[in-house]
Short mmCIF file of C-alpha atoms in Angstrom, two decimals:
data_model
loop_
_atom_site.label_atom_id
_atom_site.label_comp_id
_atom_site.label_asym_id
_atom_site.label_seq_id
_atom_site.Cartn_x
_atom_site.Cartn_y
_atom_site.Cartn_z
CA MET A 1 -50.34 -41.04 -17.93
CA PHE A 2 -51.17 -38.77 -14.94
CA ILE A 3 -48.62 -36.83 -13.20
CA SER A 4 -49.95 -35.42 -9.47
CA LYS A 5 -48.70 -32.18 -8.12
CA LYS A 6 -47.10 -34.23 -5.50
CA HIS A 7 -45.02 -36.10 -8.03
CA ILE A 8 -44.03 -32.91 -9.74
CA VAL A 9 -42.86 -31.33 -6.31
CA LEU A 10 -41.03 -34.74 -5.42
CA PHE A 11 -39.13 -34.30 -8.82
CA MET A 12 -38.24 -30.68 -8.49
CA ILE A 13 -36.71 -31.41 -4.93
CA CYS A 14 -34.53 -34.22 -6.32
CA ILE A 15 -33.59 -32.15 -8.96
CA ALA A 16 -32.47 -29.06 -6.75
CA THR A 17 -30.98 -31.57 -4.24
CA ILE A 18 -28.76 -33.27 -7.29
CA THR A 19 -27.80 -29.60 -8.28
CA SER A 20 -26.73 -28.49 -5.08
CA CYS A 21 -24.92 -31.31 -4.48
CA SER A 22 -22.99 -31.33 -7.72
CA LYS A 23 -21.88 -27.47 -6.88
CA THR A 24 -17.98 -27.67 -6.14
CA ASN A 25 -16.98 -25.48 -3.28
CA VAL A 26 -13.76 -23.60 -3.10
CA GLU A 27 -11.82 -25.10 -0.23
CA GLU A 28 -8.87 -22.97 -0.48
CA ILE A 29 -7.62 -19.57 -1.87
CA ASN A 30 -4.18 -18.69 -2.39
CA ILE A 31 -2.34 -15.57 -2.08
CA GLY A 32 0.62 -14.00 -2.70
CA TYR A 33 2.66 -10.89 -1.50
CA ILE A 34 5.47 -9.14 -3.43
CA ALA A 35 7.27 -6.86 -0.90
CA PRO A 36 10.34 -5.44 0.05
CA LEU A 37 11.73 -7.74 3.14
CA THR A 38 15.71 -6.49 2.14
CA THR A 39 17.82 -4.35 0.94
CA LEU A 40 15.57 -1.13 0.45
CA ALA A 41 12.14 0.19 1.67
CA THR A 42 11.79 -2.57 4.16
CA ASP A 43 9.32 -0.72 6.35
CA LEU A 44 7.42 -0.89 3.48
CA GLY A 45 7.42 -4.67 3.29
CA VAL A 46 8.19 -6.48 6.75
CA GLY A 47 5.44 -4.51 8.70
CA PRO A 48 2.97 -5.14 5.91
CA SER A 49 3.92 -8.59 5.60
CA GLN A 50 3.42 -9.22 9.31
CA ALA A 51 0.33 -7.49 9.19
CA MET A 52 -1.14 -9.58 6.43
CA ILE A 53 0.07 -12.78 7.97
CA LEU A 54 -1.96 -11.72 11.30
CA ALA A 55 -4.98 -11.23 9.38
CA VAL A 56 -5.02 -14.49 7.55
CA GLU A 57 -4.24 -16.41 11.04
CA GLN A 58 -7.38 -14.65 12.78
CA TYR A 59 -9.27 -15.47 9.74
CA ASN A 60 -8.46 -19.18 9.26
CA SER A 61 -8.96 -19.67 13.24
CA SER A 62 -12.00 -18.37 13.24
CA LYS A 63 -13.66 -19.31 9.85
CA THR A 64 -16.69 -21.80 9.52
CA GLU A 65 -16.35 -25.14 7.83
CA SER A 66 -18.10 -23.91 4.84
CA GLN A 67 -15.55 -20.94 4.23
CA PRO A 68 -12.33 -21.25 2.27
CA LYS A 69 -8.94 -21.34 3.86
CA ILE A 70 -6.72 -18.76 2.89
CA ASN A 71 -2.94 -19.73 2.28
CA LEU A 72 -0.38 -16.66 2.12
CA PHE A 73 3.15 -16.84 0.40
CA ILE A 74 5.52 -13.86 0.67
CA GLU A 75 8.59 -12.94 -1.92
CA ASP A 76 10.90 -10.45 -1.37
CA ASP A 77 11.40 -8.02 -4.36
CA LYS A 78 13.96 -6.21 -2.58
CA TRP A 79 12.12 -2.73 -3.88
CA GLU A 80 13.29 -3.60 -7.30
CA LYS A 81 10.64 -3.35 -10.18
CA ASP A 82 12.73 -5.94 -12.48
CA LEU A 83 11.85 -8.89 -10.02
CA ALA A 84 8.14 -8.19 -9.72
CA LEU A 85 7.42 -10.41 -12.84
CA PRO A 86 9.92 -13.07 -12.05
CA LEU A 87 8.27 -13.57 -8.29
CA TYR A 88 4.77 -13.44 -9.64
CA GLU A 89 5.49 -16.18 -12.16
CA LYS A 90 7.05 -17.87 -9.25
CA LEU A 91 4.24 -17.59 -7.22
CA ARG A 92 1.91 -18.75 -9.89
CA LYS A 93 3.85 -21.68 -10.72
CA GLU A 94 4.46 -22.97 -7.05
CA HIS A 95 1.10 -21.74 -5.60
CA ASN A 96 -1.36 -21.14 -8.30
CA ILE A 97 -2.17 -17.96 -6.63
CA ASP A 98 -5.54 -16.46 -7.14
CA ILE A 99 -4.61 -12.90 -5.81
CA VAL A 100 -1.27 -10.94 -5.76
CA PHE A 101 -0.71 -8.05 -3.43
CA ILE A 102 2.33 -5.78 -4.37
CA SER A 103 3.48 -3.07 -2.79
CA ASN A 104 5.87 -1.41 -5.41
CA THR A 105 4.17 0.90 -7.95
CA ASP A 106 6.34 -0.06 -10.88
CA GLY A 107 6.41 -3.67 -9.94
CA THR A 108 2.39 -3.10 -10.32
CA VAL A 109 2.89 -2.03 -13.80
CA ALA A 110 5.10 -4.90 -14.73
CA ILE A 111 2.66 -7.57 -13.92
CA GLN A 112 -0.50 -6.13 -15.68
CA ASP A 113 -0.29 -8.28 -18.94
CA ARG A 114 0.29 -11.56 -16.66
CA ILE A 115 -2.72 -10.97 -14.25
CA LEU A 116 -4.98 -10.55 -16.93
CA GLU A 117 -3.81 -13.47 -19.14
CA ASP A 118 -3.99 -15.48 -15.59
CA ASP A 119 -7.38 -14.23 -14.23
CA VAL A 120 -5.62 -13.16 -11.05
CA ILE A 121 -6.61 -10.17 -9.06
CA ALA A 122 -4.04 -7.69 -8.13
CA VAL A 123 -4.21 -5.41 -4.92
CA ASN A 124 -1.54 -2.76 -3.97
CA PRO A 125 -1.99 -2.12 -0.33
CA LEU A 126 0.41 1.10 -0.07
CA ASN A 127 -0.12 3.02 -3.06
CA ASN A 128 -2.92 4.60 -4.91
CA ASP A 129 -2.53 6.98 -7.49
CA LYS A 130 -3.66 7.92 -11.15
CA LEU A 131 -1.08 5.98 -13.04
CA LEU A 132 -2.41 2.79 -11.02
CA SER A 133 -5.86 3.75 -11.85
CA SER A 134 -5.18 3.60 -15.26
CA LEU A 135 -4.39 0.06 -15.36
CA ASN A 136 -6.79 -3.03 -16.00
CA ARG A 137 -9.86 -3.51 -14.15
CA ASN A 138 -8.26 -6.59 -12.44
CA THR A 139 -5.94 -3.99 -10.29
CA PHE A 140 -7.04 -2.57 -7.06
CA LYS A 141 -5.57 0.16 -4.71
CA ILE A 142 -6.55 -0.21 -1.32
CA ALA A 143 -4.51 2.57 0.23
CA LYS A 144 -4.05 6.37 0.68
CA SER A 145 -4.06 8.72 -2.43
CA THR A 146 -0.61 9.16 -3.20
CA GLU A 147 -1.16 12.63 -4.79
CA GLU A 148 -3.27 13.95 -1.97
CA SER A 149 -1.15 12.68 1.04
CA ASN A 150 2.07 14.21 -0.55
CA LYS A 151 0.10 17.72 -1.68
CA ILE A 152 0.08 18.13 2.22
CA VAL A 153 3.66 18.94 1.99
CA GLY A 154 2.96 21.45 -0.69
CA VAL A 155 0.44 23.11 0.80
CA ARG A 156 2.86 23.56 4.21
CA ILE A 157 5.30 25.13 2.29
CA ILE A 158 2.74 27.89 0.77
CA GLU A 159 1.44 28.36 4.22
CA LEU A 160 5.12 29.02 5.68
CA GLY A 161 5.84 31.65 2.93
CA PHE A 162 8.70 29.86 1.25
CA LYS A 163 9.26 31.25 -2.41
CA LYS A 164 12.25 29.13 -3.73
CA VAL A 165 12.42 25.07 -3.13
CA ILE A 166 14.23 21.98 -4.00
CA ILE A 167 12.89 18.48 -4.23
CA LEU A 168 15.38 15.60 -4.06
CA GLN A 169 13.50 12.59 -5.78
CA TYR A 170 14.36 8.89 -5.90
CA PRO A 171 13.77 7.81 -9.53
CA ASN A 172 10.99 5.54 -9.12
CA ASP A 173 7.25 5.99 -10.14
CA PHE A 174 5.93 6.81 -6.50
CA MET A 175 8.22 9.37 -5.73
CA LYS A 176 7.94 10.72 -9.16
CA ILE A 177 4.19 11.10 -8.47
CA ALA A 178 4.84 12.47 -4.90
CA ALA A 179 7.44 15.13 -6.57
CA ASN A 180 5.09 16.46 -9.36
CA SER A 181 2.25 16.87 -6.86
CA VAL A 182 4.04 18.88 -4.67
CA GLN A 183 5.55 20.79 -7.59
CA GLU A 184 2.21 21.26 -8.98
CA ILE A 185 0.33 22.95 -6.21
CA LEU A 186 3.67 25.26 -5.55
CA LEU A 187 3.38 26.25 -9.28
CA GLU A 188 -0.21 27.06 -8.85
CA ASN A 189 0.66 29.50 -5.96
CA GLY A 190 3.87 31.17 -7.42
CA VAL A 191 6.39 29.19 -5.65
CA GLN A 192 9.36 28.47 -7.50
CA SER A 193 10.61 24.72 -7.21
CA GLU A 194 12.95 22.54 -9.00
CA ILE A 195 12.69 18.71 -8.92
CA VAL A 196 16.42 16.60 -8.90
CA VAL A 197 16.30 13.31 -9.59
CA ILE A 198 19.08 11.36 -7.68
CA ASP A 199 21.33 8.80 -8.86
CA LYS A 200 19.60 5.23 -8.39
CA ASP A 201 23.20 3.97 -7.62
CA LYS A 202 22.81 2.33 -3.99
CA ASP A 203 26.25 3.47 -3.33
CA GLN A 204 25.65 6.97 -3.78
CA LYS A 205 26.36 8.85 -0.46
CA ASP A 206 27.36 12.18 -1.68
CA PHE A 207 24.76 14.89 -2.39
CA THR A 208 27.12 18.01 -1.67
CA SER A 209 27.26 19.22 -5.18
CA ILE A 210 23.28 19.41 -5.44
CA LEU A 211 23.11 20.92 -1.98
CA LYS A 212 25.81 23.74 -2.42
CA LYS A 213 24.43 24.70 -5.82
CA ALA A 214 20.91 24.78 -3.77
CA LYS A 215 22.20 27.03 -1.05
CA ASP A 216 24.06 29.53 -3.56
CA GLU A 217 20.83 29.84 -5.52
CA GLY A 218 18.88 30.90 -2.20
CA THR A 219 16.58 28.08 -1.52
CA GLU A 220 14.49 28.50 1.47
CA ALA A 221 12.91 24.70 1.61
CA TYR A 222 14.25 21.51 1.12
CA VAL A 223 12.08 18.69 0.16
CA PHE A 224 13.61 14.86 0.46
CA PHE A 225 11.47 12.39 -1.36
CA GLY A 226 13.41 9.01 -1.07
CA TYR A 227 14.67 6.54 0.91
CA LYS A 228 17.34 6.06 3.56
CA LYS A 229 20.31 7.13 1.53
CA LEU A 230 18.72 10.71 1.44
CA GLY A 231 19.35 10.76 5.18
CA PHE A 232 23.03 11.33 4.23
CA ALA A 233 21.71 14.41 2.20
CA MET A 234 20.48 15.79 5.45
CA LYS A 235 23.47 15.58 7.29
CA GLN A 236 25.49 17.07 4.35
CA ALA A 237 23.31 19.87 4.04
CA ARG A 238 23.54 20.93 7.81
CA ASP A 239 27.50 20.61 7.54
CA LEU A 240 27.17 23.17 4.62
CA GLY A 241 25.44 25.43 7.05
CA ILE A 242 22.05 25.15 5.27
CA ASP A 243 19.53 25.98 8.22
CA ALA A 244 16.50 25.93 5.92
CA PRO A 245 13.63 23.71 7.11
CA PHE A 246 13.26 20.04 5.62
CA PHE A 247 10.43 18.15 4.38
CA GLY A 248 9.86 14.54 3.67
CA SER A 249 7.73 12.00 2.34
CA THR A 250 6.13 8.95 4.04
CA THR A 251 9.09 6.82 4.33
CA LEU A 252 11.02 8.94 6.97
CA LEU A 253 10.53 6.34 9.79
CA ASP A 254 13.04 3.90 8.51
CA PRO A 255 15.88 3.51 11.33
CA GLU A 256 18.56 3.88 8.64
CA PHE A 257 17.17 6.90 7.48
CA HIS A 258 17.73 8.63 11.05
CA GLU A 259 20.99 6.73 11.41
CA ASN A 260 22.32 7.97 8.00
CA SER A 261 21.41 11.48 9.05
CA GLU A 262 23.23 11.36 12.08
CA GLY A 263 20.01 13.15 13.73
CA ALA A 264 19.66 15.96 11.25
CA ILE A 265 16.36 14.56 10.16
CA VAL A 266 14.91 15.65 13.44
CA GLY A 267 12.26 18.50 12.91
CA THR A 268 11.41 17.52 9.28
CA GLU A 269 7.85 18.04 8.42
CA CYS A 270 6.27 15.17 6.68
CA SER A 271 3.13 13.67 5.28
CA PHE A 272 2.24 10.33 7.47
CA PHE A 273 -0.56 8.36 9.25
CA THR A 274 -1.21 6.84 12.52
CA PRO A 275 -3.96 5.84 14.50
CA LEU A 276 -4.88 9.14 15.41
CA ASP A 277 -5.80 9.69 11.77
CA GLY A 278 -8.08 6.58 11.62
CA ASN A 279 -10.52 4.47 13.48
CA TYR A 280 -8.28 4.90 16.75
CA ILE A 281 -9.93 2.04 18.84
CA LEU A 282 -9.71 -0.44 15.99
CA ALA A 283 -6.13 0.67 15.34
CA SER A 284 -4.96 0.36 18.97
CA GLU A 285 -6.46 -3.31 18.88
CA PHE A 286 -4.62 -4.23 15.76
CA LEU A 287 -1.42 -2.83 17.19
CA GLN A 288 -1.94 -4.54 20.54
CA ASP A 289 -2.64 -7.73 18.58
CA TYR A 290 0.61 -7.16 16.46
CA LYS A 291 2.97 -6.55 19.13
CA LEU A 292 1.56 -9.64 20.87
CA LYS A 293 2.47 -11.97 18.10
CA PHE A 294 5.67 -10.51 16.91
CA GLY A 295 7.03 -9.16 20.02
CA GLU A 296 7.09 -5.25 19.04
CA GLU A 297 4.95 -2.83 16.94
CA PRO A 298 6.02 -1.80 13.43
CA PHE A 299 8.46 1.07 13.46
CA SER A 300 6.56 2.68 10.52
CA ILE A 301 2.57 2.17 11.39
CA TRP A 302 1.13 3.34 8.74
CA PRO A 303 2.23 0.67 5.91
CA PRO A 304 0.90 -2.23 8.25
CA MET A 305 -1.99 -0.59 9.06
CA GLN A 306 -3.20 -0.22 5.72
CA ALA A 307 -2.00 -3.88 4.40
CA TYR A 308 -4.25 -5.00 7.56
CA ASP A 309 -7.00 -3.56 6.05
CA ALA A 310 -6.53 -4.33 2.24
CA MET A 311 -6.31 -8.11 3.52
CA ASN A 312 -9.43 -8.09 5.72
CA ILE A 313 -11.53 -6.46 2.76
CA ILE A 314 -10.23 -9.16 0.57
CA ILE A 315 -10.85 -11.54 3.20
CA ASN A 316 -14.32 -10.38 4.32
CA THR A 317 -15.31 -10.59 0.35
CA VAL A 318 -13.60 -14.28 -0.38
CA LYS A 319 -15.10 -15.95 2.69
CA SER A 320 -18.68 -15.66 1.26
CA ILE A 321 -17.56 -17.32 -2.17
CA ASN A 322 -19.27 -20.62 -1.66
CA GLU A 323 -22.64 -19.07 -0.71
CA ASP A 324 -22.68 -16.12 -3.36
CA LYS A 325 -20.63 -17.15 -6.33
CA LEU A 326 -22.92 -18.52 -9.05
CA GLU A 327 -21.80 -22.02 -10.62
CA ASP A 328 -21.42 -20.49 -14.07
CA GLU A 329 -19.55 -17.59 -12.78
CA SER A 330 -15.70 -17.26 -13.05
CA GLN A 331 -14.10 -16.97 -9.80
CA VAL A 332 -12.19 -13.56 -11.07
CA ASP A 333 -15.38 -12.35 -12.65
CA TRP A 334 -17.18 -13.01 -8.99
CA LEU A 335 -14.40 -11.33 -6.97
CA ARG A 336 -13.92 -8.29 -9.15
CA ASN A 337 -17.51 -7.56 -9.19
CA LYS A 338 -17.70 -8.25 -5.27
CA LEU A 339 -14.79 -5.66 -4.63
CA PHE A 340 -16.33 -2.84 -6.59
CA ASN A 341 -19.19 -3.21 -4.55
CA VAL A 342 -17.00 -2.53 -0.85
CA LYS A 343 -18.44 0.92 0.72
CA TYR A 344 -17.60 1.87 3.94
CA TYR A 345 -15.49 -0.91 4.95
CA GLN A 346 -14.74 -0.07 8.69
CA GLY A 347 -10.84 -0.52 8.94
CA VAL A 348 -8.26 0.47 11.15
CA CYS A 349 -7.44 3.33 8.61
CA GLY A 350 -11.06 4.50 8.48
CA ASN A 351 -14.24 3.70 6.57
CA ILE A 352 -12.85 2.65 3.12
CA SER A 353 -14.91 2.43 -0.26
CA ILE A 354 -13.78 1.13 -3.34
CA LEU A 355 -14.59 3.24 -6.73
CA GLU A 356 -15.34 2.01 -10.08
CA ASP A 357 -11.52 2.46 -11.32
CA GLY A 358 -10.51 0.13 -8.60
CA SER A 359 -9.07 2.90 -6.42
CA SER A 360 -10.23 3.59 -2.66
CA ARG A 361 -10.99 6.49 -0.39
CA GLY A 362 -11.15 6.60 3.23
CA ILE A 363 -7.67 6.85 4.06
CA TYR A 364 -6.29 10.54 4.87
CA PHE A 365 -3.00 11.22 6.04
CA SER A 366 -1.81 14.24 7.97
CA LEU A 367 1.04 16.57 8.54
CA TYR A 368 3.60 15.28 11.08
CA LYS A 369 7.15 16.49 12.42
CA VAL A 370 10.01 13.99 13.12
CA GLU A 371 10.65 14.48 17.03
CA SER A 372 13.21 11.97 17.70
CA ASP A 373 14.43 8.49 16.24
CA GLY A 374 11.20 6.50 15.35
CA LYS A 375 9.14 9.42 16.86
CA LEU A 376 6.68 12.05 15.43
CA ILE A 377 4.28 14.49 16.65
CA LYS A 378 1.12 16.00 14.71
CA ILE A 379 1.22 19.33 13.42
CA LYS A 380 -2.20 19.44 11.74
CA ARG A 381 -4.63 17.37 9.69
#
């Protein structure tokens, strides 16, 4: 039987039509966020969660019909690593999440086995360090470098010529990495330093014995790497007649930090990030939109700025899933590969790229000084 070219062409068109019709589009992407909304480090949860809500709403209101809707579900971990896995399991059971954002470093580690088992992508939008980069390939860190951002404090101490330093450190992985980063650079430059890990007891408010010992030993600079209860330590240091300079991490703008210090926090130098350090125009637009939706700007700016960029990088990736993903390609493989190809994404924090270990580059903190409650002035890049 003779088959004409015309018949062959028609046959191929039919096959293509049937194949395209049989492809199942992704209608929704479910995303979870595990963050501290109450109890401790709320500046690392409330602002970022609102920034993510804003990013998702902006996308859903402007997406095309062929692009998937994004649903965001948020859970409060109270900054306790032991809550990370139960909350992750809750998000999987109740919402079948495809992606989970999580702010806590210890919590990110705690869910590693499960995200691999479930084919879920994890994103830490606040912390980006060597520990997290040693985890599995489903984990991405779209944030500043923890080591680099805290070494700024060590460099400043060296510049000012201090030779004996104490670092009070809250006992979690983030603050441990921060403290070790400072101590490392101090040691390399002949500066004596001691890390004192404080009690994790939430009711601890008395640090006088630690501070008095440091004073008696001639300590020249005091570094506070922790959360709001270290405000009490600042006040107690000044009450003991310690007039040495204070230094801190990225968490000093929690209003309760200032309240607990009774103003002793003023003058503390710290590593921080504001629109001046990122894309000023985009950052200003984001803060305007944030204020318009939530009635006020976040009291600590860098966590929501980073979270907004992290969420928008995910959105910018998944919105093309129905166009780009092959039928026989798993969703997690497709998303992972797409994220590894993110290069110079223009965000509010700067131009962000994702490296082969899932870490990112493009967000660079500067040195600031606490001028008053909730107010910082930039000292240097």
